[in-house]
């Protein structure tokens, strides 16, 4: 059965061959587990680069800022704003600018 074939695939295969190959597929996928949240960007997926949040680590810290940053990074507004450039793209552009500015001549 087709459903059994889907269940036998690893999530990496499912994302690469299924979700990200769709003509109008999503740019971001949020995978939720008991102990972690993984944010996958279609543009970063070929390098298997993901943003992983260790929930046990985050919730055992007594640091509200860490939780706030996680919530901000996985929010719809940060990924698909109503207008303007997504936060993730702006952060990446800024990181590239900083990396290039710090390269020795």
PDB file of C-alpha atoms in Angstrom:
ATOM      1  CA  UNK A   1       0.000   0.000   0.000  1.00  0.00           C
ATOM      2  CA  UNK A   2       1.069   3.577  -0.621  1.00  0.00           C
ATOM      3  CA  UNK A   3       0.583   4.520   3.050  1.00  0.00           C
ATOM      4  CA  UNK A   4       2.999   1.767   4.132  1.00  0.00           C
ATOM      5  CA  UNK A   5       5.627   3.059   1.714  1.00  0.00           C
ATOM      6  CA  UNK A   6       5.351   6.514   3.279  1.00  0.00           C
ATOM      7  CA  UNK A   7       5.751   5.112   6.782  1.00  0.00           C
ATOM      8  CA  UNK A   8       8.930   3.274   5.783  1.00  0.00           C
ATOM      9  CA  UNK A   9      10.650   6.458   4.632  1.00  0.00           C
ATOM     10  CA  UNK A  10      12.946   8.406   6.911  1.00  0.00           C
ATOM     11  CA  UNK A  11      11.876  11.972   7.538  1.00  0.00           C
ATOM     12  CA  UNK A  12      14.864  13.190   5.506  1.00  0.00           C
ATOM     13  CA  UNK A  13      13.649  11.255   2.454  1.00  0.00           C
ATOM     14  CA  UNK A  14      10.090  12.380   2.989  1.00  0.00           C
ATOM     15  CA  UNK A  15      11.134  16.039   3.102  1.00  0.00           C
ATOM     16  CA  UNK A  16      13.617  15.915   0.220  1.00  0.00           C
ATOM     17  CA  UNK A  17      11.583  13.750  -2.158  1.00  0.00           C
ATOM     18  CA  UNK A  18       8.109  14.720  -1.104  1.00  0.00           C
ATOM     19  CA  UNK A  19       7.472  18.029   0.569  1.00  0.00           C
ATOM     20  CA  UNK A  20      10.271  20.214  -0.828  1.00  0.00           C
ATOM     21  CA  UNK A  21       9.806  18.871  -4.361  1.00  0.00           C
ATOM     22  CA  UNK A  22       6.172  19.944  -4.549  1.00  0.00           C
ATOM     23  CA  UNK A  23       5.568  22.653  -7.176  1.00  0.00           C
ATOM     24  CA  UNK A  24       4.135  25.042  -4.559  1.00  0.00           C
ATOM     25  CA  UNK A  25       5.717  23.405  -1.517  1.00  0.00           C
ATOM     26  CA  UNK A  26       6.462  25.311   1.676  1.00  0.00           C
ATOM     27  CA  UNK A  27       9.741  27.058   2.306  1.00  0.00           C
ATOM     28  CA  UNK A  28       9.731  26.170   6.030  1.00  0.00           C
ATOM     29  CA  UNK A  29       8.848  22.989   7.888  1.00  0.00           C
ATOM     30  CA  UNK A  30       8.488  22.821  11.655  1.00  0.00           C
ATOM     31  CA  UNK A  31       9.038  19.350  13.130  1.00  0.00           C
ATOM     32  CA  UNK A  32       7.858  18.958  16.710  1.00  0.00           C
ATOM     33  CA  UNK A  33       9.002  16.221  19.047  1.00  0.00           C
ATOM     34  CA  UNK A  34       8.803  15.567  22.766  1.00  0.00           C
ATOM     35  CA  UNK A  35      12.286  16.899  23.402  1.00  0.00           C
ATOM     36  CA  UNK A  36      13.016  19.139  20.455  1.00  0.00           C
ATOM     37  CA  UNK A  37      11.701  21.452  17.790  1.00  0.00           C
ATOM     38  CA  UNK A  38      13.417  21.519  14.418  1.00  0.00           C
ATOM     39  CA  UNK A  39      12.944  24.329  11.933  1.00  0.00           C
ATOM     40  CA  UNK A  40      13.888  23.389   8.377  1.00  0.00           C
ATOM     41  CA  UNK A  41      14.344  25.946   5.619  1.00  0.00           C
ATOM     42  CA  UNK A  42      14.062  24.599   2.069  1.00  0.00           C
ATOM     43  CA  UNK A  43      17.011  26.790   1.015  1.00  0.00           C
ATOM     44  CA  UNK A  44      19.256  25.275   3.691  1.00  0.00           C
ATOM     45  CA  UNK A  45      18.038  21.696   3.335  1.00  0.00           C
ATOM     46  CA  UNK A  46      20.518  20.567   0.632  1.00  0.00           C
ATOM     47  CA  UNK A  47      23.317  21.080   3.193  1.00  0.00           C
ATOM     48  CA  UNK A  48      21.097  19.465   5.882  1.00  0.00           C
ATOM     49  CA  UNK A  49      21.391  22.665   7.866  1.00  0.00           C
ATOM     50  CA  UNK A  50      18.531  23.075  10.336  1.00  0.00           C
ATOM     51  CA  UNK A  51      17.728  25.101  13.410  1.00  0.00           C
ATOM     52  CA  UNK A  52      17.268  22.705  16.337  1.00  0.00           C
ATOM     53  CA  UNK A  53      15.859  23.695  19.727  1.00  0.00           C
ATOM     54  CA  UNK A  54      16.571  21.355  22.643  1.00  0.00           C
ATOM     55  CA  UNK A  55      13.442  21.845  24.752  1.00  0.00           C
ATOM     56  CA  UNK A  56      14.865  20.267  27.900  1.00  0.00           C
ATOM     57  CA  UNK A  57      17.831  22.636  27.779  1.00  0.00           C
ATOM     58  CA  UNK A  58      15.651  25.650  27.050  1.00  0.00           C
ATOM     59  CA  UNK A  59      13.062  24.954  29.744  1.00  0.00           C
ATOM     60  CA  UNK A  60      15.570  23.999  32.458  1.00  0.00           C
ATOM     61  CA  UNK A  61      17.372  27.304  32.048  1.00  0.00           C
ATOM     62  CA  UNK A  62      15.920  30.019  34.162  1.00  0.00           C
ATOM     63  CA  UNK A  63      16.222  32.437  31.248  1.00  0.00           C
ATOM     64  CA  UNK A  64      13.127  34.020  29.786  1.00  0.00           C
ATOM     65  CA  UNK A  65      15.163  35.588  26.960  1.00  0.00           C
ATOM     66  CA  UNK A  66      16.099  32.175  25.546  1.00  0.00           C
ATOM     67  CA  UNK A  67      12.454  31.151  25.389  1.00  0.00           C
ATOM     68  CA  UNK A  68      11.548  34.492  23.812  1.00  0.00           C
ATOM     69  CA  UNK A  69      14.214  34.112  21.120  1.00  0.00           C
ATOM     70  CA  UNK A  70      13.046  30.580  20.306  1.00  0.00           C
ATOM     71  CA  UNK A  71       9.435  31.727  20.047  1.00  0.00           C
ATOM     72  CA  UNK A  72      10.461  34.619  17.832  1.00  0.00           C
ATOM     73  CA  UNK A  73      12.533  32.454  15.481  1.00  0.00           C
ATOM     74  CA  UNK A  74       9.801  29.862  14.940  1.00  0.00           C
ATOM     75  CA  UNK A  75       6.932  32.322  14.668  1.00  0.00           C
ATOM     76  CA  UNK A  76       5.039  32.770  11.430  1.00  0.00           C
ATOM     77  CA  UNK A  77       5.744  36.483  11.502  1.00  0.00           C
ATOM     78  CA  UNK A  78       9.510  35.846  11.472  1.00  0.00           C
ATOM     79  CA  UNK A  79       9.281  33.330   8.630  1.00  0.00           C
ATOM     80  CA  UNK A  80       6.478  34.709   6.449  1.00  0.00           C
ATOM     81  CA  UNK A  81       5.807  38.318   7.354  1.00  0.00           C
ATOM     82  CA  UNK A  82       2.819  40.119   5.890  1.00  0.00           C
ATOM     83  CA  UNK A  83       5.269  42.546   4.319  1.00  0.00           C
ATOM     84  CA  UNK A  84       9.007  43.023   4.140  1.00  0.00           C
ATOM     85  CA  UNK A  85      11.896  40.581   4.359  1.00  0.00           C
ATOM     86  CA  UNK A  86      11.658  37.567   6.706  1.00  0.00           C
ATOM     87  CA  UNK A  87      13.674  37.860   9.915  1.00  0.00           C
ATOM     88  CA  UNK A  88      15.673  34.748   9.024  1.00  0.00           C
ATOM     89  CA  UNK A  89      16.793  36.327   5.733  1.00  0.00           C
ATOM     90  CA  UNK A  90      17.727  39.593   7.437  1.00  0.00           C
ATOM     91  CA  UNK A  91      19.755  37.726  10.089  1.00  0.00           C
ATOM     92  CA  UNK A  92      21.556  35.735   7.414  1.00  0.00           C
ATOM     93  CA  UNK A  93      22.347  38.873   5.393  1.00  0.00           C
ATOM     94  CA  UNK A  94      23.707  40.578   8.495  1.00  0.00           C
ATOM     95  CA  UNK A  95      25.828  37.541   9.387  1.00  0.00           C
ATOM     96  CA  UNK A  96      27.262  37.489   5.848  1.00  0.00           C
ATOM     97  CA  UNK A  97      28.053  41.204   6.032  1.00  0.00           C
ATOM     98  CA  UNK A  98      29.798  40.739   9.372  1.00  0.00           C
ATOM     99  CA  UNK A  99      31.738  37.718   8.144  1.00  0.00           C
ATOM    100  CA  UNK A 100      32.900  39.577   5.038  1.00  0.00           C
ATOM    101  CA  UNK A 101      33.787  42.696   7.035  1.00  0.00           C
ATOM    102  CA  UNK A 102      35.990  40.632   9.378  1.00  0.00           C
ATOM    103  CA  UNK A 103      37.943  38.847   6.622  1.00  0.00           C
ATOM    104  CA  UNK A 104      41.599  39.819   6.493  1.00  0.00           C
ATOM    105  CA  UNK A 105      42.698  41.616   3.334  1.00  0.00           C
TER     106      UNK A 105
END
